[in-house]
Amino acid sequence: MLERNSQVVLELVDARDDQAQRLIDSLHDYAIFMLDLSGRVRSWNSGAERIKGYTREEVLGKHFSLFYPPEEINSGKCERELRIATAEGRFEEEGWRVRKSGERFWANVIITAMRDAKGRVIGFAKVTRDLTERRKAEEQLRHSEERFRVLVTSVKDYAIFMVGPDGHVESWNLGAQRIKGYTAEEIIGQPITRFYPEEAVAQGRPWALLHEAATVGHVEDEGWRVRKNGERFWADVVITAVRDESGQLRGFAKVTRDLTERKRAEDERLRLAQAQEAIRLRDEFLAIASHELRTPLTALQLQLHSLQLRGDSLEPGVAAKIDRAVRSTERLSGLIETLLDVSRLSTGQLTLKPERMELLTTVKDVAERLREAAAQADCELLVREGPLVEGTWDRLRIEQVISNLLSNAFKYAAGSPVELSVTREGAEAVLVVRDRGPGIPEKDMARLFHRFERAAPMRHYGGLGLGLYVAREIVEAHGGRISVENPPEGGARFSVRLPT
């Protein structure tokens, strides 16, 4: 009886509100229709036809479960919605609905209980809005945000995280954990001052950077930062202010890149450049000083030689002193010439004057001139006889190489024999200088032919550590090579190979 009365009431409402019905029919974006107490469709507007696909004739009198997926019909969802609307006055949800074609669409649904003057429920008004496009956009945005979140989280070469307006960490990615050493649990909620050296915090550097980013939009900075373990690293940091639609500051996006290796490389390049400049200045000084010393030394040598010529008229003690002075000036002259050679080598001004010559004869001549030096070092000097080896070389420079090698042997192998030999191997002449001294420490082998390098401390042996360097440069200028080794039977063996 109640159902029949409610149907009569609904029909009266439809008849009385004909103008309202025309208004409802004109709404194409909303499906608006009436249900009776059992859930059967009693009215239908053009919006309902557009959204659900049924004409008025097809749907009037049909149960509204027609618009629900089968699984929801089977679960009693339709009856439950009507019960809630009856009990609470209205029911609202978003969920999947079904068009006539079977296509599903995402809908916002509101079911409102209609009551008569006595408050009895006489039916339901149902409004459905198609939100499929909005849901697609939201899903795309959600997937995009999820992909971005996964991307940011998985990036390991950059520390990417959010900082609140108060300077406290709000998010943390794997790159931040790898670079800075903190896990997300350890650092979220902590101030960014954790990442700065104490002196930078004392100067207010972290807050100054945030203030600048908030003022101009973003700021980039390079400087020292601190890992969890206290280790400092050189970082490139970009801080970007994040604002909402109204322009309100919501925080900062911070990206940090570890540039420690690049910084070390740059520092190393700078150090090398400074070292090269220091070497250049040193070589320039040596060249100037050597030239300045050469003139007075030459004058002094001339005076000493003139005194030597008067040896018969001088007291024996004075003559001996003059002889020692002559030897000292000769040694000083040799050092100056060596320094001049170093200067020429460093500036590329060493020139060769090649001529056809025989190497064994040259070796014998140099050895003969150094017999006295060998005797003073208590070294027996031996020249092993062999075949004559001719080649085209700068005679004076090759003599300088032999002299430097022998002087080195007399110095470090004093008291032991020194042997020279010359052989020919293919298109090369091979000169070997061998001593029976202590040999060369393995750790010193690589640097032995460098400038100002020595295989023993200065306090044990004199010299500037230039003789072997000059010898190597002269040999290489001839297209040859020089090497050293410690033979099994002891001592050191220097080998010079020169193309003939």
Coordinates of N, CA and C in Angstrom, one line a residue, residues 178-182 194-197 223-235 258 260-261 264:
R178 N 74.1 7.9 0.0 CA 75.5 7.4 -0.4 C 76.5 8.6 -0.2
I179 N 76.1 9.8 -0.6 CA 77.1 10.9 -0.5 C 77.3 11.4 0.9
K180 N 76.2 11.5 1.6 CA 76.3 12.2 3.0 C 76.5 11.1 4.1
G181 N 76.0 9.9 3.9 CA 76.3 8.8 4.8 C 75.1 8.6 5.8
Y182 N 74.1 9.4 5.8 CA 72.9 9.3 6.7 C 71.8 8.4 6.0
R194 N 73.8 20.1 9.7 CA 74.6 18.8 9.9 C 75.6 18.6 8.7
F195 N 75.3 19.2 7.6 CA 76.1 19.0 6.4 C 77.2 20.0 6.2
Y196 N 77.3 21.0 7.1 CA 78.3 22.1 6.9 C 79.4 22.0 7.9
P197 N 80.6 22.5 7.5 CA 81.7 22.6 8.5 C 81.3 23.6 9.6
G223 N 81.5 24.3 -2.4 CA 82.2 24.5 -1.2 C 82.3 23.2 -0.4
W224 N 83.0 23.2 0.8 CA 83.2 22.0 1.6 C 81.9 21.7 2.3
R225 N 81.5 20.4 2.3 CA 80.4 19.9 3.1 C 81.0 18.7 4.0
V226 N 80.2 18.2 4.9 CA 80.6 17.2 5.8 C 79.8 16.0 5.8
R227 N 80.4 14.8 5.7 CA 79.7 13.6 5.7 C 79.3 13.2 7.2
K228 N 78.6 12.1 7.3 CA 78.2 11.7 8.7 C 79.5 11.3 9.5
N229 N 80.5 10.7 8.8 CA 81.7 10.3 9.5 C 82.7 11.4 9.8
G230 N 82.3 12.7 9.5 CA 83.1 13.8 9.7 C 84.0 14.2 8.6
E231 N 84.1 13.3 7.5 CA 85.0 13.6 6.4 C 84.4 14.7 5.6
R232 N 85.3 15.6 5.1 CA 84.9 16.7 4.3 C 84.9 16.3 2.8
F233 N 84.0 16.8 2.0 CA 84.0 16.6 0.6 C 83.6 17.9 -0.1
W234 N 84.1 18.0 -1.4 CA 83.8 19.3 -2.1 C 82.5 19.0 -2.9
A235 N 81.5 19.9 -2.8 CA 80.2 19.7 -3.3 C 79.8 20.9 -4.2
D258 N 78.7 15.4 -5.5 CA 80.1 15.2 -4.9 C 81.1 15.5 -6.0
T260 N 84.5 15.9 -5.2 CA 85.7 15.8 -4.6 C 86.8 15.4 -5.5
E261 N 86.6 14.4 -6.4 CA 87.6 14.0 -7.3 C 88.0 15.0 -8.3
R264 N 90.1 17.5 -6.5 CA 91.5 17.0 -6.3 C 92.3 17.1 -7.6

